[in-house]
Amino acid sequence: MRIGQIRWNNEITAAVFEDNAARPIPEHTLQGLIERSEKQNVSLEELAAEHALRHLEQIPPIIPINPREVWACGCTYEMSASFRDAEHGTREGFYAYVYREPRPEIFFKGTARVCVGPNKPIGIRADSSFTAPEPEMAVVLGAKGRILGFTVANDVSAWDIERENPLYLPQSKVYTACCALGPVIVTPDEFGDPYSKNITCTIRRADTAIFQGSVNTSQLHRRVGTLIEYLYRANPVPSGSVLLTGTGIIVKEDSALQAGDICSISIDGIGELSNPAAIVE
Ligand code: DO4
Ligand code: MG
């Protein structure tokens, strides 16, 4: 099932997506539907199928969930670790350490406050001159870390701020419009094997593609279940939260985002998440 949200009768409304159209689930946000499914002990798919209207609306998806919390993993692809290490003259190898060792890097990426959906501007901090998209497969989490579905995420990051000093990581990662999610959430039964999906990313500037990259999730160095298990250690993340699984596509400084660029990320079986970039103060 493809599930998410639309703006319907001026309300954020959960919806099931079929044939590029939406079947609204009246009086529920996706968070509300998740909570109800957990309270009633029925699956999200079952509840959605039961309450979705029969007719299709030609309404585009908005952010598929307003997440309670967003967490993100880092250095889960070799490329992300080696590129970051190469950037640092000092403390050579601390990204490689995280790539290699059992404990993954997991950081707090924010809440719904810093998230945007399809076609909404992603942020370039006014104090950053090298902000890059990080195209990532993300999981939407239910109670006790159960995977409710998969979506596309953009872990937009101010790389120059992270590069200056690793202790600046939270400032490079968490700020207005630093995380894009969407267009929809695909439930695990429909998504299938999460380790065989192509992820592609294109940055367009005035109709010219200034960057194109791709990776396959077969290169993901961790099992998603392991990342979730570490996230939940001594940390009962609420259902309706999102976990980003890390980037395997590295955008270099010559393709740093500029205001007006359009960044598009696709993942097999989910679709395309496209966002313009804008300066945020
Ligand atoms: O430590 C840096 C962040 C890494 C990251 O976000 C990624 O690899 O995706
Ligand atoms: Mg990332």
Short mmCIF file of C-alpha atoms and ligand atoms in Angstrom, two decimals:
data_model
loop_
_atom_site.label_atom_id
_atom_site.label_comp_id
_atom_site.label_asym_id
_atom_site.label_seq_id
_atom_site.Cartn_x
_atom_site.Cartn_y
_atom_site.Cartn_z
CA MET A 1 0.00 0.00 0.00
CA ARG A 2 1.07 3.58 -0.74
CA ILE A 3 -0.01 5.87 2.02
CA GLY A 4 0.62 9.47 3.01
CA GLN A 5 -1.19 12.78 3.28
CA ILE A 6 -2.98 15.35 1.15
CA ARG A 7 -4.47 18.75 1.84
CA TRP A 8 -8.19 18.07 1.61
CA ASN A 9 -11.00 20.46 2.59
CA ASN A 10 -8.22 22.63 3.98
CA GLU A 11 -7.08 19.94 6.43
CA ILE A 12 -4.01 17.72 6.47
CA THR A 13 -5.64 14.38 5.71
CA ALA A 14 -4.26 10.85 5.48
CA ALA A 15 -4.74 9.19 2.11
CA VAL A 16 -4.13 5.99 0.21
CA PHE A 17 -2.53 6.58 -3.19
CA GLU A 18 -3.55 4.59 -6.25
CA ASP A 19 -2.89 5.35 -9.93
CA ASN A 20 -1.43 8.79 -9.12
CA ALA A 21 -4.59 9.82 -7.29
CA ALA A 22 -5.59 9.86 -3.64
CA ARG A 23 -8.36 8.24 -1.64
CA PRO A 24 -8.77 10.49 1.43
CA ILE A 25 -9.17 9.03 4.90
CA PRO A 26 -11.42 11.70 6.44
CA GLU A 27 -10.72 13.12 9.89
CA HIS A 28 -7.32 11.47 10.23
CA THR A 29 -3.79 12.67 9.80
CA LEU A 30 -1.36 9.84 9.18
CA GLN A 31 -0.14 10.21 12.77
CA GLY A 32 -3.74 9.91 13.98
CA LEU A 33 -4.26 6.81 11.85
CA ILE A 34 -1.08 5.21 13.21
CA GLU A 35 -2.15 5.91 16.79
CA ARG A 36 -5.62 4.53 16.15
CA SER A 37 -4.23 1.38 14.53
CA GLU A 38 -2.00 0.78 17.55
CA LYS A 39 -4.82 1.43 20.01
CA GLN A 40 -7.19 -0.92 18.17
CA ASN A 41 -4.44 -3.43 17.49
CA VAL A 42 -5.14 -3.55 13.76
CA SER A 43 -2.60 -3.03 11.02
CA LEU A 44 -2.20 0.40 9.47
CA GLU A 45 -3.01 -1.09 6.04
CA GLU A 46 -6.24 -2.65 7.31
CA LEU A 47 -7.39 0.53 9.00
CA ALA A 48 -6.47 2.66 5.98
CA ALA A 49 -8.29 0.32 3.59
CA GLU A 50 -11.37 0.35 5.83
CA HIS A 51 -11.61 4.13 6.19
CA ALA A 52 -10.36 5.42 2.82
CA LEU A 53 -13.11 6.85 0.65
CA ARG A 54 -13.93 4.82 -2.47
CA HIS A 55 -13.52 7.71 -4.89
CA LEU A 56 -10.19 9.02 -6.16
CA GLU A 57 -9.23 12.67 -5.82
CA GLN A 58 -6.67 14.25 -8.16
CA ILE A 59 -4.80 15.88 -5.28
CA PRO A 60 -1.00 15.74 -5.01
CA PRO A 61 0.71 14.29 -1.94
CA ILE A 62 2.05 16.61 0.75
CA ILE A 63 4.49 15.57 3.48
CA PRO A 64 3.47 11.93 4.15
CA ILE A 65 3.78 12.27 7.93
CA ASN A 66 4.45 15.15 10.32
CA PRO A 67 7.01 13.16 12.25
CA ARG A 68 7.16 13.22 16.03
CA GLU A 69 10.94 12.83 15.83
CA VAL A 70 13.42 12.40 13.00
CA TRP A 71 16.66 10.52 13.56
CA ALA A 72 19.39 9.88 11.02
CA CYS A 73 22.24 7.45 10.58
CA GLY A 74 25.63 8.39 9.16
CA CYS A 75 28.56 6.68 7.47
CA THR A 76 26.44 3.68 6.52
CA TYR A 77 27.85 3.66 2.97
CA GLU A 78 31.60 3.46 2.41
CA MET A 79 31.48 6.56 0.17
CA SER A 80 30.05 8.73 2.94
CA ALA A 81 32.74 7.68 5.44
CA SER A 82 35.71 7.91 3.07
CA PHE A 83 34.70 11.27 1.59
CA ARG A 84 34.20 12.79 5.02
CA ASP A 85 37.53 11.42 6.29
CA ALA A 86 39.32 12.78 3.23
CA GLU A 87 37.91 16.22 4.01
CA HIS A 88 39.52 16.29 7.46
CA GLY A 89 43.23 16.98 7.77
CA THR A 90 43.12 15.98 11.41
CA ARG A 91 41.74 13.00 13.30
CA GLU A 92 42.01 10.97 10.09
CA GLY A 93 39.75 7.98 10.13
CA PHE A 94 37.07 8.76 12.68
CA TYR A 95 34.32 8.42 10.06
CA ALA A 96 35.89 5.10 8.93
CA TYR A 97 35.80 4.00 12.57
CA VAL A 98 32.04 4.53 12.71
CA TYR A 99 31.60 2.76 9.37
CA ARG A 100 33.54 -0.26 10.64
CA GLU A 101 32.56 -0.63 14.31
CA PRO A 102 29.34 -2.30 15.48
CA ARG A 103 27.79 0.87 16.93
CA PRO A 104 26.38 3.04 14.13
CA GLU A 105 26.35 6.82 14.05
CA ILE A 106 22.82 7.99 14.90
CA PHE A 107 21.96 11.63 15.38
CA PHE A 108 18.84 13.66 16.06
CA LYS A 109 17.65 15.39 12.89
CA GLY A 110 14.72 17.28 14.40
CA THR A 111 10.95 17.20 14.52
CA ALA A 112 8.13 18.07 12.13
CA ARG A 113 9.14 21.71 12.65
CA VAL A 114 12.18 21.30 10.35
CA CYS A 115 10.60 18.93 7.81
CA VAL A 116 9.08 19.73 4.44
CA GLY A 117 7.17 17.68 1.89
CA PRO A 118 7.33 17.42 -1.90
CA ASN A 119 7.91 20.65 -3.84
CA LYS A 120 8.41 22.75 -0.69
CA PRO A 121 11.71 24.62 -0.33
CA ILE A 122 14.62 22.86 1.38
CA GLY A 123 16.88 25.16 3.36
CA ILE A 124 20.33 26.52 2.73
CA ARG A 125 21.57 28.19 5.90
CA ALA A 126 22.54 31.80 5.26
CA ASP A 127 25.83 31.09 7.09
CA SER A 128 26.76 28.11 4.90
CA SER A 129 28.50 28.23 1.54
CA PHE A 130 28.49 24.45 0.99
CA THR A 131 25.11 22.88 1.60
CA ALA A 132 24.41 19.56 -0.09
CA PRO A 133 21.47 17.18 -0.36
CA GLU A 134 21.91 13.71 1.14
CA PRO A 135 19.52 11.32 -0.63
CA GLU A 136 18.46 8.59 1.80
CA MET A 137 16.01 5.75 2.20
CA ALA A 138 13.99 6.36 5.37
CA VAL A 139 11.76 4.19 7.51
CA VAL A 140 8.62 5.29 9.33
CA LEU A 141 8.53 3.71 12.76
CA GLY A 142 5.60 2.36 14.70
CA ALA A 143 5.44 1.21 18.32
CA LYS A 144 8.66 -0.42 19.53
CA GLY A 145 10.42 0.32 16.27
CA ARG A 146 8.21 -1.72 13.95
CA ILE A 147 8.70 -0.59 10.35
CA LEU A 148 5.43 0.85 9.06
CA GLY A 149 6.84 1.82 5.70
CA PHE A 150 9.61 3.31 3.59
CA THR A 151 9.91 6.77 2.13
CA VAL A 152 12.42 9.05 0.40
CA ALA A 153 14.35 11.52 2.54
CA ASN A 154 16.74 14.36 1.91
CA ASP A 155 19.13 14.89 4.85
CA VAL A 156 20.07 18.39 3.67
CA SER A 157 23.35 19.28 5.37
CA ALA A 158 25.65 22.27 5.72
CA TRP A 159 28.84 20.38 4.92
CA ASP A 160 31.16 23.34 5.49
CA ILE A 161 29.90 23.69 9.05
CA GLU A 162 30.39 19.97 9.73
CA ARG A 163 33.80 20.11 8.03
CA GLU A 164 35.02 22.99 10.21
CA ASN A 165 34.65 20.91 13.37
CA PRO A 166 32.72 17.67 14.06
CA LEU A 167 31.27 19.24 17.19
CA TYR A 168 29.35 21.55 14.88
CA LEU A 169 27.42 18.56 13.47
CA PRO A 170 24.07 19.55 15.06
CA GLN A 171 24.28 22.99 13.44
CA SER A 172 25.11 21.45 10.06
CA LYS A 173 22.21 19.03 10.34
CA VAL A 174 19.35 20.69 12.20
CA TYR A 175 17.82 23.96 11.02
CA THR A 176 14.74 25.21 9.17
CA ALA A 177 13.76 22.97 6.22
CA CYS A 178 16.77 20.67 6.67
CA CYS A 179 14.76 17.51 5.99
CA ALA A 180 12.48 16.66 3.08
CA LEU A 181 10.22 13.60 3.13
CA GLY A 182 7.91 12.03 0.56
CA PRO A 183 6.15 11.77 -1.74
CA VAL A 184 4.50 8.73 -0.12
CA ILE A 185 5.19 5.92 2.33
CA VAL A 186 5.26 2.41 0.89
CA THR A 187 4.39 -0.39 3.30
CA PRO A 188 6.96 -3.19 3.73
CA ASP A 189 4.89 -5.85 1.90
CA GLU A 190 4.70 -3.66 -1.20
CA PHE A 191 8.26 -2.28 -0.96
CA GLY A 192 9.89 -5.71 -0.79
CA ASP A 193 13.63 -6.12 -0.34
CA PRO A 194 15.05 -2.81 0.95
CA TYR A 195 18.59 -3.86 -0.07
CA SER A 196 18.02 -3.83 -3.83
CA LYS A 197 16.73 -0.33 -4.55
CA ASN A 198 18.29 2.26 -6.81
CA ILE A 199 18.51 5.74 -5.35
CA THR A 200 19.16 8.56 -7.81
CA CYS A 201 19.67 12.27 -7.29
CA THR A 202 19.67 15.14 -9.75
CA ILE A 203 20.28 18.83 -9.08
CA ARG A 204 18.95 21.14 -11.79
CA ARG A 205 19.96 24.77 -12.14
CA ALA A 206 18.04 26.78 -14.75
CA ASP A 207 17.09 23.57 -16.57
CA THR A 208 20.64 22.19 -16.67
CA ALA A 209 21.47 19.12 -14.62
CA ILE A 210 24.54 20.24 -12.65
CA PHE A 211 24.73 17.02 -10.65
CA GLN A 212 23.60 13.44 -11.15
CA GLY A 213 24.42 10.56 -8.85
CA SER A 214 23.13 7.15 -7.94
CA VAL A 215 23.66 4.30 -5.51
CA ASN A 216 22.00 0.98 -4.84
CA THR A 217 20.88 0.12 -1.32
CA SER A 218 22.77 -3.17 -1.73
CA GLN A 219 25.74 -0.95 -0.74
CA LEU A 220 24.14 -0.11 2.62
CA HIS A 221 26.66 -1.46 5.12
CA ARG A 222 24.10 -2.00 7.95
CA ARG A 223 20.84 -3.87 8.27
CA VAL A 224 17.92 -1.51 8.83
CA GLY A 225 16.86 -3.66 11.80
CA THR A 226 20.28 -3.14 13.41
CA LEU A 227 20.02 0.64 12.99
CA ILE A 228 16.58 0.58 14.62
CA GLU A 229 17.80 -1.66 17.43
CA TYR A 230 20.58 0.82 18.28
CA LEU A 231 18.20 3.78 18.01
CA TYR A 232 15.87 2.23 20.59
CA ARG A 233 18.57 1.43 23.12
CA ALA A 234 17.59 3.38 26.24
CA ASN A 235 15.58 5.65 23.91
CA PRO A 236 11.87 4.79 23.42
CA VAL A 237 11.28 6.80 20.26
CA PRO A 238 7.53 7.46 19.79
CA SER A 239 5.61 5.86 16.94
CA GLY A 240 5.24 8.13 13.95
CA SER A 241 8.94 8.96 14.02
CA VAL A 242 11.27 8.61 11.03
CA LEU A 243 14.76 7.15 10.73
CA LEU A 244 17.02 8.08 7.80
CA THR A 245 19.46 5.33 6.85
CA GLY A 246 22.38 7.42 5.54
CA THR A 247 23.64 8.64 2.19
CA GLY A 248 25.60 6.76 -0.43
CA ILE A 249 25.55 9.70 -2.86
CA ILE A 250 28.05 12.46 -2.25
CA VAL A 251 27.55 15.90 -3.77
CA LYS A 252 30.85 17.75 -3.98
CA GLU A 253 31.46 21.42 -3.35
CA ASP A 254 31.32 22.39 -7.04
CA SER A 255 27.65 21.33 -6.99
CA ALA A 256 26.78 22.99 -3.66
CA LEU A 257 23.11 23.94 -3.55
CA GLN A 258 22.17 27.46 -4.59
CA ALA A 259 18.81 29.17 -4.12
CA GLY A 260 16.49 28.18 -6.96
CA ASP A 261 18.16 24.81 -7.65
CA ILE A 262 15.75 21.89 -7.89
CA CYS A 263 16.87 18.74 -6.13
CA SER A 264 15.11 15.50 -7.14
CA ILE A 265 15.63 12.17 -5.42
CA SER A 266 14.06 8.90 -6.59
CA ILE A 267 13.95 5.50 -4.96
CA ASP A 268 12.72 2.43 -6.83
CA GLY A 269 9.20 1.55 -5.77
CA ILE A 270 8.53 4.81 -3.91
CA GLY A 271 8.78 7.65 -6.41
CA GLU A 272 10.43 11.03 -6.72
CA LEU A 273 10.88 13.68 -4.04
CA SER A 274 11.57 17.03 -5.64
CA ASN A 275 12.31 20.31 -3.82
CA PRO A 276 13.56 23.76 -4.73
CA ALA A 277 16.34 25.14 -2.54
CA ALA A 278 16.01 28.46 -0.71
CA ILE A 279 18.09 30.47 1.76
CA VAL A 280 16.85 30.30 5.35
CA GLU A 281 17.78 32.95 7.92
O1 DO4 B 1 28.64 12.43 10.45
C1 DO4 B 1 28.17 12.88 9.51
C2 DO4 B 1 26.83 12.66 8.98
C3 DO4 B 1 26.77 11.51 8.05
C4 DO4 B 1 25.50 11.40 7.29
O2 DO4 B 1 24.54 12.14 7.47
C5 DO4 B 1 25.39 10.36 6.26
O3 DO4 B 1 26.33 9.57 6.06
O4 DO4 B 1 24.33 10.29 5.65
MG MG B 2 22.93 11.84 5.99
#
